[in-house]
Tab-separated table of C-alpha atoms in Angstrom:
chain	number	residue	atom	x	y	z
A	230	MET	CA	34.615	-115.767	-7.311
A	231	GLN	CA	35.763	-114.866	-3.809
A	232	SER	CA	39.329	-114.220	-4.979
A	233	LYS	CA	38.061	-111.890	-7.715
A	234	PHE	CA	36.012	-109.964	-5.129
A	235	LYS	CA	39.065	-109.672	-2.861
A	236	GLU	CA	41.123	-108.461	-5.807
A	237	LYS	CA	38.580	-105.748	-6.654
A	238	ARG	CA	38.362	-104.750	-3.009
A	239	ALA	CA	42.151	-104.469	-2.840
A	240	PHE	CA	42.258	-102.101	-5.824
A	241	PHE	CA	39.094	-100.144	-4.957
A	242	ASP	CA	39.718	-96.383	-4.633
A	243	TYR	CA	38.529	-95.735	-1.096
A	244	ARG	CA	39.827	-92.164	-1.143
A	245	LEU	CA	37.424	-91.131	-3.895
A	246	PHE	CA	34.538	-93.047	-2.334
A	247	PHE	CA	34.911	-91.741	1.216
A	248	THR	CA	35.571	-88.171	0.064
A	249	MET	CA	32.317	-88.318	-1.888
A	250	LEU	CA	30.507	-89.722	1.166
A	251	VAL	CA	31.779	-86.904	3.397
A	252	LEU	CA	30.698	-84.284	0.844
A	253	MET	CA	27.269	-85.896	0.547
A	254	ALA	CA	26.913	-85.992	4.342
A	255	ILE	CA	27.748	-82.278	4.565
A	256	SER	CA	25.333	-81.603	1.712
A	257	THR	CA	22.455	-83.494	3.341
A	258	VAL	CA	22.870	-81.695	6.665
A	259	MET	CA	23.134	-78.293	4.983
A	260	VAL	CA	20.198	-78.963	2.628
A	261	TYR	CA	18.063	-79.703	5.688
A	262	SER	CA	19.305	-76.558	7.438
A	263	ALA	CA	18.933	-74.320	4.381
A	264	SER	CA	15.456	-75.578	3.418
A	265	VAL	CA	13.952	-75.902	6.900
A	266	TRP	CA	11.993	-72.704	6.246
A	267	ASN	CA	10.438	-72.970	2.797
A	268	GLY	CA	8.077	-70.162	1.858
A	269	GLY	CA	6.761	-69.929	5.416
A	270	ASP	CA	6.479	-73.710	5.885
A	271	TYR	CA	8.655	-74.101	8.969
A	272	ALA	CA	10.252	-77.466	9.825
A	273	ASN	CA	9.952	-78.431	6.157
A	274	THR	CA	11.656	-81.798	5.526
A	275	SER	CA	10.685	-82.489	1.906
A	276	PHE	CA	14.055	-81.406	0.486
A	277	PHE	CA	15.907	-83.360	3.167
A	278	GLU	CA	13.940	-86.553	2.468
A	279	LYS	CA	14.472	-86.293	-1.283
A	280	GLN	CA	18.171	-85.608	-0.779
A	281	LEU	CA	18.483	-88.786	1.303
A	282	MET	CA	16.891	-90.699	-1.577
A	283	PHE	CA	19.308	-89.096	-4.046
A	284	ASP	CA	22.233	-89.952	-1.738
A	285	ALA	CA	21.286	-93.646	-1.701
A	286	MET	CA	20.924	-93.696	-5.489
A	287	ALA	CA	24.236	-91.851	-5.910
A	288	ILE	CA	26.114	-94.426	-3.814
A	289	VAL	CA	24.650	-97.289	-5.862
A	290	LEU	CA	25.550	-95.554	-9.148
A	291	PHE	CA	29.101	-94.851	-7.965
A	292	LEU	CA	29.690	-98.486	-6.975
A	293	PHE	CA	28.121	-99.735	-10.223
A	294	ALA	CA	30.227	-97.399	-12.406
A	295	ALA	CA	33.371	-98.236	-10.437
A	296	HIS	CA	32.969	-101.939	-11.266
A	297	VAL	CA	32.029	-101.534	-14.946
A	298	ASN	CA	34.954	-101.302	-17.342
A	299	HIS	CA	35.045	-97.693	-18.578
A	300	GLU	CA	36.230	-98.991	-21.957
A	301	VAL	CA	32.596	-99.925	-22.645
A	302	PHE	CA	31.974	-96.301	-23.636
A	303	ARG	CA	34.433	-96.630	-26.529
A	304	GLY	CA	32.132	-98.695	-28.721
A	305	PRO	CA	30.960	-96.572	-31.694
A	306	ILE	CA	27.351	-97.838	-31.510
A	307	PHE	CA	27.142	-97.267	-27.757
A	308	ARG	CA	28.671	-93.776	-28.112
A	309	LEU	CA	26.203	-92.874	-30.872
A	310	MET	CA	23.299	-94.182	-28.808
A	311	LEU	CA	24.359	-92.096	-25.779
A	312	TYR	CA	24.746	-88.997	-27.922
A	313	VAL	CA	21.397	-89.402	-29.708
A	314	VAL	CA	19.553	-90.043	-26.419
A	315	THR	CA	21.062	-87.030	-24.645
A	316	TRP	CA	20.516	-84.788	-27.676
A	317	GLY	CA	16.920	-86.002	-27.891
A	318	MET	CA	16.423	-85.201	-24.199
A	319	LEU	CA	17.737	-81.695	-24.832
A	320	MET	CA	15.287	-81.297	-27.710
A	321	ALA	CA	12.427	-82.464	-25.483
A	322	THR	CA	13.165	-79.649	-23.014
A	323	LEU	CA	12.156	-77.118	-25.688
A	324	PHE	CA	8.568	-78.331	-25.276
A	325	SER	CA	8.637	-78.266	-21.469
A	326	GLU	CA	7.405	-75.567	-19.112
A	327	PRO	CA	9.950	-72.780	-18.453
A	328	LEU	CA	11.662	-72.813	-15.058
A	329	ASN	CA	13.560	-69.694	-13.947
A	330	GLY	CA	13.372	-68.322	-17.477
A	331	ALA	CA	14.764	-71.393	-19.267
A	332	ARG	CA	13.388	-74.650	-20.689
A	333	ALA	CA	16.258	-76.761	-19.378
A	334	TRP	CA	14.347	-79.383	-17.371
A	335	LEU	CA	12.254	-82.471	-18.051
A	336	ASN	CA	9.474	-83.055	-15.531
A	337	PHE	CA	8.927	-86.717	-14.648
A	338	GLY	CA	6.456	-85.965	-11.879
A	339	ILE	CA	8.446	-87.259	-8.917
A	340	PHE	CA	11.596	-85.384	-9.903
A	341	LEU	CA	13.089	-83.097	-12.545
A	342	ILE	CA	15.949	-84.063	-14.850
A	343	GLN	CA	18.343	-81.592	-16.408
A	344	PRO	CA	19.679	-83.324	-19.552
A	345	ILE	CA	22.745	-81.094	-19.850
A	346	GLU	CA	24.236	-82.884	-16.826
A	347	LEU	CA	24.346	-86.068	-18.914
A	348	CYS	CA	25.591	-84.124	-21.946
A	349	LYS	CA	28.712	-83.062	-20.025
A	350	PHE	CA	29.662	-86.703	-19.453
A	351	VAL	CA	28.888	-87.763	-23.032
A	352	LEU	CA	30.955	-84.825	-24.365
A	353	VAL	CA	33.928	-85.905	-22.242
A	354	ILE	CA	33.619	-89.502	-23.492
A	355	GLY	CA	33.374	-88.300	-27.118
A	356	LEU	CA	36.358	-85.942	-26.918
A	357	ALA	CA	38.519	-88.479	-25.054
A	358	ASN	CA	37.756	-91.185	-27.605
A	359	TYR	CA	38.307	-88.851	-30.569
A	360	PHE	CA	41.751	-87.667	-29.483
A	361	ASP	CA	42.784	-91.210	-28.540
A	362	GLN	CA	41.822	-92.399	-32.021
A	363	LYS	CA	43.489	-89.359	-33.586
A	364	TYR	CA	46.828	-90.274	-32.035
A	365	LYS	CA	46.417	-93.932	-33.024
A	366	GLY	CA	45.315	-93.020	-36.550
A	367	GLN	CA	42.256	-95.280	-36.253
A	368	MET	CA	38.926	-93.480	-36.564
A	369	ASN	CA	35.468	-95.014	-36.228
A	370	GLY	CA	31.902	-93.902	-35.678
A	371	VAL	CA	30.255	-90.770	-37.060
A	372	ILE	CA	33.217	-88.584	-36.156
A	373	GLY	CA	35.466	-91.042	-38.014
A	374	ILE	CA	33.282	-90.754	-41.123
A	375	VAL	CA	33.518	-86.942	-40.983
A	376	HIS	CA	37.291	-87.172	-40.474
A	377	HIS	CA	37.777	-89.505	-43.447
A	378	PHE	CA	35.541	-87.342	-45.667
A	379	ILE	CA	37.503	-84.141	-44.925
A	380	HIS	CA	40.835	-85.858	-45.503
A	381	SER	CA	39.591	-87.362	-48.771
A	382	GLN	CA	38.541	-83.923	-50.027
A	383	ILE	CA	41.668	-82.010	-49.003
A	384	ALA	CA	44.936	-83.556	-50.105
A	385	PRO	CA	47.980	-82.473	-48.016
A	386	SER	CA	49.804	-81.243	-51.118
A	387	SER	CA	50.928	-77.892	-49.681
A	388	TRP	CA	51.700	-76.341	-46.301
A	389	PHE	CA	48.407	-74.412	-46.399
A	390	ARG	CA	46.358	-77.565	-46.996
A	391	LYS	CA	48.253	-79.337	-44.203
A	392	PHE	CA	47.459	-76.382	-41.951
A	393	LEU	CA	43.759	-76.598	-42.857
A	394	LEU	CA	43.721	-80.329	-42.116
A	395	SER	CA	45.443	-79.723	-38.795
A	396	ILE	CA	42.855	-77.100	-37.810
A	397	ALA	CA	40.091	-79.485	-38.876
A	398	ASP	CA	41.541	-82.349	-36.816
A	399	TRP	CA	42.194	-80.339	-33.675
A	400	LEU	CA	39.355	-77.825	-33.651
A	401	LEU	CA	36.658	-78.060	-36.314
A	402	ILE	CA	35.783	-81.781	-36.257
A	403	PRO	CA	35.319	-82.120	-32.473
A	404	MET	CA	33.451	-78.807	-32.322
A	405	LEU	CA	31.146	-79.468	-35.288
A	406	VAL	CA	30.392	-83.129	-34.537
A	407	LEU	CA	30.408	-83.216	-30.719
A	408	LEU	CA	29.846	-79.690	-29.396
A	409	ALA	CA	27.743	-77.850	-31.999
A	410	PRO	CA	24.631	-80.138	-31.941
A	411	TYR	CA	24.416	-79.705	-28.174
A	412	ALA	CA	25.201	-75.980	-28.316
A	413	ILE	CA	22.441	-75.180	-30.826
A	414	VAL	CA	19.717	-76.732	-28.666
A	415	ILE	CA	21.114	-75.364	-25.377
A	416	ARG	CA	21.172	-71.868	-26.863
A	417	MET	CA	17.488	-72.241	-27.719
A	418	GLN	CA	16.524	-73.101	-24.111
A	419	PRO	CA	18.457	-70.815	-23.285
A	420	ASP	CA	20.994	-72.130	-20.745
A	421	ASP	CA	24.088	-70.008	-21.276
A	422	GLY	CA	25.692	-71.232	-18.051
A	423	GLY	CA	25.473	-74.827	-19.235
A	424	LEU	CA	26.796	-73.940	-22.690
A	425	PHE	CA	29.698	-72.047	-21.113
A	426	ILE	CA	30.609	-75.158	-19.099
A	427	LEU	CA	30.600	-77.353	-22.234
A	428	LEU	CA	32.934	-74.868	-23.937
A	429	LEU	CA	35.269	-74.845	-20.941
A	430	ILE	CA	35.311	-78.664	-20.808
A	431	THR	CA	36.365	-78.722	-24.459
A	432	VAL	CA	39.090	-76.142	-23.843
A	433	MET	CA	40.431	-78.038	-20.797
A	434	ILE	CA	40.684	-81.286	-22.773
A	435	TRP	CA	42.380	-79.450	-25.659
A	436	PHE	CA	45.068	-78.190	-23.312
A	437	ALA	CA	45.414	-81.536	-21.537
A	438	VAL	CA	45.764	-83.548	-24.737
A	439	GLY	CA	48.483	-81.234	-26.070
A	440	LEU	CA	46.974	-78.602	-28.361
A	441	PRO	CA	49.783	-77.188	-30.553
A	442	LYS	CA	51.254	-73.967	-29.189
A	443	GLY	CA	50.427	-72.111	-32.384
A	444	TYR	CA	46.711	-72.638	-31.774
A	445	ILE	CA	47.082	-71.379	-28.223
A	446	ALA	CA	48.569	-68.176	-29.664
A	447	LEU	CA	45.623	-67.918	-32.076
A	448	ALA	CA	43.265	-68.197	-29.101
A	449	PHE	CA	44.700	-64.989	-27.643
A	450	VAL	CA	43.963	-63.276	-30.954
A	451	PHE	CA	40.485	-64.634	-31.682
A	452	GLY	CA	39.378	-65.047	-28.050
A	453	PRO	CA	38.751	-61.313	-27.479
A	454	MET	CA	37.000	-61.068	-30.861
A	455	ILE	CA	34.660	-63.937	-29.929
A	456	GLY	CA	34.107	-62.307	-26.534
A	457	LEU	CA	33.139	-58.987	-28.141
A	458	TYR	CA	30.766	-60.760	-30.520
A	459	ALA	CA	29.100	-62.592	-27.617
A	460	TRP	CA	28.884	-59.347	-25.633
A	461	SER	CA	27.147	-57.571	-28.499
A	462	ASN	CA	24.578	-60.382	-28.711
A	463	PHE	CA	23.714	-60.601	-25.031
A	464	SER	CA	20.051	-60.109	-24.216
A	465	THR	CA	18.816	-57.318	-21.938
A	466	ASN	CA	18.352	-59.857	-19.138
A	467	GLN	CA	21.920	-61.118	-19.501
A	468	MET	CA	23.354	-57.584	-19.526
A	469	GLU	CA	21.428	-56.728	-16.365
A	470	ARG	CA	22.815	-59.814	-14.623
A	471	ILE	CA	26.357	-58.869	-15.634
A	472	GLN	CA	25.861	-55.282	-14.457
A	473	ALA	CA	24.540	-56.603	-11.132
A	474	ILE	CA	27.914	-58.094	-10.188
A	475	PHE	CA	29.545	-54.641	-10.503
A	476	ASN	CA	26.853	-52.772	-8.592
A	477	PRO	CA	24.021	-54.987	-7.291
A	478	PHE	CA	22.405	-52.010	-5.535
A	479	LEU	CA	21.401	-50.516	-8.897
A	480	ASP	CA	18.646	-53.148	-8.884
A	481	ALA	CA	18.588	-54.197	-5.249
A	482	GLU	CA	15.077	-55.675	-5.478
A	483	GLY	CA	15.665	-57.384	-8.822
A	484	LYS	CA	18.848	-58.722	-10.435
A	485	GLY	CA	21.050	-57.728	-7.512
A	486	TYR	CA	18.799	-59.108	-4.770
A	487	GLN	CA	20.262	-62.618	-4.588
A	488	LEU	CA	23.874	-61.411	-4.701
A	489	ILE	CA	23.318	-58.786	-1.978
A	490	ASN	CA	21.828	-61.365	0.384
A	491	SER	CA	24.523	-63.878	-0.490
A	492	VAL	CA	27.251	-61.387	0.441
A	493	ILE	CA	25.376	-60.574	3.671
A	494	SER	CA	25.431	-64.296	4.512
A	495	ILE	CA	29.175	-64.510	3.895
A	496	ALA	CA	29.890	-61.405	5.986
A	497	HIS	CA	27.593	-62.560	8.794
A	498	GLY	CA	29.371	-65.915	9.094
A	499	GLY	CA	32.861	-64.566	9.615
A	500	ILE	CA	35.593	-67.091	10.478
A	501	PHE	CA	33.686	-69.682	12.515
A	502	GLY	CA	30.073	-68.979	11.550
A	503	VAL	CA	26.977	-68.349	13.631
A	504	GLY	CA	26.384	-72.043	14.270
A	505	LEU	CA	24.682	-74.890	12.441
A	506	GLY	CA	21.004	-74.061	11.895
A	507	ASN	CA	21.370	-70.427	12.958
A	508	SER	CA	21.411	-68.769	9.543
A	509	PHE	CA	19.247	-65.654	9.319
A	510	GLN	CA	19.320	-65.260	5.520
A	511	LYS	CA	17.577	-68.574	4.837
A	512	TYR	CA	14.334	-67.226	6.310
A	513	GLY	CA	13.039	-65.830	3.039
A	514	TYR	CA	15.870	-63.389	2.288
A	515	LEU	CA	18.059	-65.614	0.108
A	516	PRO	CA	15.889	-67.270	-2.585
A	517	GLU	CA	16.263	-71.057	-2.924
A	518	PRO	CA	19.204	-71.248	-0.495
A	519	GLU	CA	19.456	-75.042	-0.775
A	520	THR	CA	20.474	-75.020	-4.458
A	521	ASP	CA	22.888	-72.666	-6.239
A	522	TYR	CA	23.599	-70.506	-3.174
A	523	ILE	CA	23.937	-73.250	-0.567
A	524	MET	CA	27.565	-72.248	-0.018
A	525	SER	CA	26.318	-68.878	1.227
A	526	ILE	CA	24.403	-70.681	3.986
A	527	ILE	CA	27.452	-72.840	4.733
A	528	SER	CA	29.519	-69.664	4.980
A	529	GLU	CA	27.006	-68.072	7.351
A	530	GLU	CA	26.497	-71.077	9.624
A	531	LEU	CA	29.962	-72.688	9.527
A	532	GLY	CA	32.051	-69.662	8.575
A	533	PHE	CA	35.269	-69.584	6.579
A	534	VAL	CA	36.325	-72.835	8.262
A	535	GLY	CA	33.308	-74.674	6.842
A	536	VAL	CA	33.862	-73.223	3.368
A	537	PHE	CA	37.549	-74.188	3.549
A	538	VAL	CA	36.670	-77.797	4.451
A	539	VAL	CA	34.156	-78.153	1.603
A	540	LEU	CA	36.488	-76.608	-0.980
A	541	GLY	CA	39.376	-78.688	0.355
A	542	LEU	CA	37.390	-81.896	-0.199
A	543	LEU	CA	36.346	-80.825	-3.702
A	544	PHE	CA	39.879	-79.896	-4.696
A	545	PHE	CA	41.104	-83.204	-3.265
A	546	LEU	CA	38.771	-84.964	-5.723
A	547	MET	CA	40.203	-82.841	-8.553
A	548	PHE	CA	43.774	-83.617	-7.481
A	549	GLN	CA	43.019	-87.329	-7.307
A	550	GLY	CA	41.446	-87.186	-10.757
A	551	ALA	CA	44.546	-85.482	-12.186
A	552	ARG	CA	46.809	-88.061	-10.503
A	553	ILE	CA	44.733	-90.937	-11.896
A	554	ALA	CA	44.847	-89.335	-15.362
A	555	TYR	CA	48.660	-89.094	-15.132
A	556	GLN	CA	48.947	-92.790	-14.234
A	557	SER	CA	46.631	-93.967	-17.021
A	558	ALA	CA	48.037	-96.103	-19.808
A	559	SER	CA	45.949	-94.649	-22.656
A	560	ILE	CA	45.024	-91.181	-23.859
A	561	TYR	CA	41.371	-92.211	-23.669
A	562	SER	CA	41.490	-93.126	-19.965
A	563	SER	CA	43.624	-90.093	-19.161
A	564	MET	CA	41.308	-87.642	-20.931
A	565	VAL	CA	38.191	-89.168	-19.351
A	566	ALA	CA	39.693	-88.653	-15.892
A	567	ILE	CA	40.857	-85.135	-16.797
A	568	GLY	CA	37.489	-84.245	-18.321
A	569	ILE	CA	35.506	-85.367	-15.278
A	570	SER	CA	37.922	-83.589	-12.923
A	571	SER	CA	37.533	-80.490	-15.100
A	572	ILE	CA	33.746	-80.569	-14.676
A	573	ILE	CA	34.138	-80.580	-10.880
A	574	PHE	CA	36.732	-77.779	-11.093
A	575	ILE	CA	34.732	-75.602	-13.506
A	576	GLN	CA	31.438	-75.898	-11.639
A	577	THR	CA	33.091	-75.263	-8.283
A	578	CYS	CA	34.808	-72.115	-9.562
A	579	ILE	CA	31.662	-70.759	-11.254
A	580	ASN	CA	29.420	-71.476	-8.258
A	581	ILE	CA	31.795	-69.893	-5.739
A	582	SER	CA	32.358	-66.913	-8.042
A	583	ALA	CA	28.600	-66.393	-8.458
A	584	MET	CA	27.896	-66.464	-4.718
A	585	SER	CA	30.688	-63.966	-4.022
A	586	GLY	CA	29.911	-61.562	-6.884
A	587	LEU	CA	32.810	-62.392	-9.177
A	588	PHE	CA	30.621	-64.001	-11.860
A	589	PRO	CA	26.963	-63.622	-12.905
A	590	GLY	CA	24.544	-66.114	-11.391
A	591	THR	CA	24.020	-68.845	-13.982
A	592	GLY	CA	22.282	-71.602	-12.028
A	593	VAL	CA	25.410	-73.777	-11.860
A	594	THR	CA	25.283	-76.228	-8.948
A	595	LEU	CA	28.119	-76.882	-6.506
A	596	PRO	CA	29.205	-80.517	-7.102
A	597	PHE	CA	28.021	-82.990	-4.437
A	598	ILE	CA	26.759	-80.111	-2.244
A	599	SER	CA	23.799	-78.352	-3.906
A	600	TYR	CA	20.368	-79.908	-3.585
A	601	GLY	CA	19.137	-81.837	-6.607
A	602	GLY	CA	19.105	-85.233	-8.214
A	603	SER	CA	20.384	-84.628	-11.755
A	604	SER	CA	23.702	-83.125	-10.730
A	605	LEU	CA	24.393	-85.499	-7.832
A	606	LEU	CA	23.493	-88.697	-9.690
A	607	VAL	CA	25.511	-87.819	-12.787
A	608	MET	CA	28.450	-86.543	-10.707
A	609	SER	CA	28.547	-89.728	-8.626
A	610	THR	CA	28.390	-91.870	-11.772
A	611	MET	CA	31.234	-89.920	-13.367
A	612	LEU	CA	33.310	-90.189	-10.194
A	613	GLY	CA	32.642	-93.934	-10.270
A	614	VAL	CA	34.097	-94.015	-13.798
A	615	VAL	CA	37.221	-92.261	-12.477
A	616	ALA	CA	37.356	-94.856	-9.679
A	617	ASN	CA	37.247	-97.612	-12.310
A	618	ILE	CA	40.184	-96.021	-14.144
A	619	SER	CA	42.019	-95.841	-10.815
A	620	MET	CA	41.328	-99.546	-10.151
A	621	GLN	CA	42.690	-100.482	-13.570
A	622	ASN	CA	45.773	-98.336	-12.990
A	623	LYS	CA	46.431	-100.028	-9.635
A	624	HIS	CA	45.917	-103.457	-11.169
A	625	ARG	CA	48.335	-102.699	-14.015
A	626	ILE	CA	50.977	-101.243	-11.690
A	627	ALA	CA	50.695	-104.227	-9.313
A	628	TYR	CA	50.962	-106.667	-12.239
A	629	HIS	CA	54.106	-104.995	-13.608
A	630	LYS	CA	55.576	-104.940	-10.117
A	631	GLU	CA	54.962	-108.689	-9.735
A	632	VAL	CA	56.494	-109.383	-13.165
A	633	GLN	CA	59.558	-107.291	-12.294
A	634	GLU	CA	59.972	-109.055	-8.940
A	635	ALA	CA	59.666	-112.442	-10.651
A	636	ARG	CA	62.329	-111.460	-13.171
A	637	ASN	CA	64.634	-110.261	-10.407
A	638	MET	CA	64.151	-113.513	-8.488
A	639	SER	CA	64.735	-115.527	-11.661
A	640	ALA	CA	67.932	-113.587	-12.413
A	641	THR	CA	69.162	-114.048	-8.844
A	642	SER	CA	68.455	-117.780	-8.763
A	643	SER	CA	70.258	-118.308	-12.073
A	644	LEU	CA	73.510	-116.986	-10.606
A	645	PRO	CA	75.972	-119.613	-9.253
A	646	LYS	CA	76.503	-119.862	-5.513
A	647	GLY	CA	78.717	-117.062	-4.335
A	648	GLY	CA	76.713	-114.480	-6.273
A	649	ALA	CA	79.180	-114.062	-9.152
A	650	SER	CA	79.423	-115.538	-12.588
A	651	VAL	CA	82.409	-117.695	-13.592
A	652	ASP	CA	84.029	-118.293	-16.915
């Protein structure tokens, strides 16, 4: 028992764990600073106290996920159960009270849960498992049934039919079975920012798993067409938010208000910031500064240096995830690590772009930094899964190294004295 604990401790990924802890520490301090004035309630500590609770839960979830074999998610019944539960949670949001114009939250009294955070993880697991099975030629679960049905109906008797089957395998099946059921409900909420992230996760995994070059060329053809179709179907509210990033002063008291005050925060901070706790914008000028626009407060109080440190830590997590994916022995493990790293990358880019006026505000949180339980708890669990993959990689590499050393010693000891063979 003790030797097994020592073995796990030896292979534990301390870099992921301590990087997460540093990010959470920065987050907790900045959540307290950003929320200290809440609607006129000065010295407010409610957000700070809840964030401490979320931090403790996040650490427990990370350690638990790191020590549970990530292969457990490969079971077809378990995968189906996860998908049905998360889809059901999404459906339940349609009957909840709207928050910021969208029914994307479930209210459990003590805290709110945003089901799409769980959906991101389940989508990554589903896509990783599908493409792993695709390469092995062994399909199971609901997606396997759909795959077998399509292949039984379309015989590869001509190049065109083979092309159709290829498109079905690479694009249609994962989109129809894994993405579309989520997308339909999310569009009804509506949470376009969340849907956009799910689409980007799918695209990132396509590229990582080796999407044929011909399909990449087709994306450049159909991508603009899809973009034009989406543009023509944007609501008035969405169009106003897009227009606000080009000229926020057209609606300075409405859609452009948050962006204007965010940019003021960034400009006020300069290189080194005005000092921890000394932000001016958090006093009622920047709405909800502890959530989506917390980086604006970091920029104002800690300056470019503070922003650089936070982004450096986040990109270190992404780099570590990519390295762990590269070392993985299976497509499944590799794509899980890539998918989770992609979520951190995508959300970081969107959040930073929104606060600086390069992208419309979509309510996307900054991983491990923004206030909130749903994002932090799911992110820490997913990072724990990456840590488990890392532990298995280290164990495998160490085992092969020991085997190789044993073989070398065996070969050396079998040689006659003098180090050379004789006839």
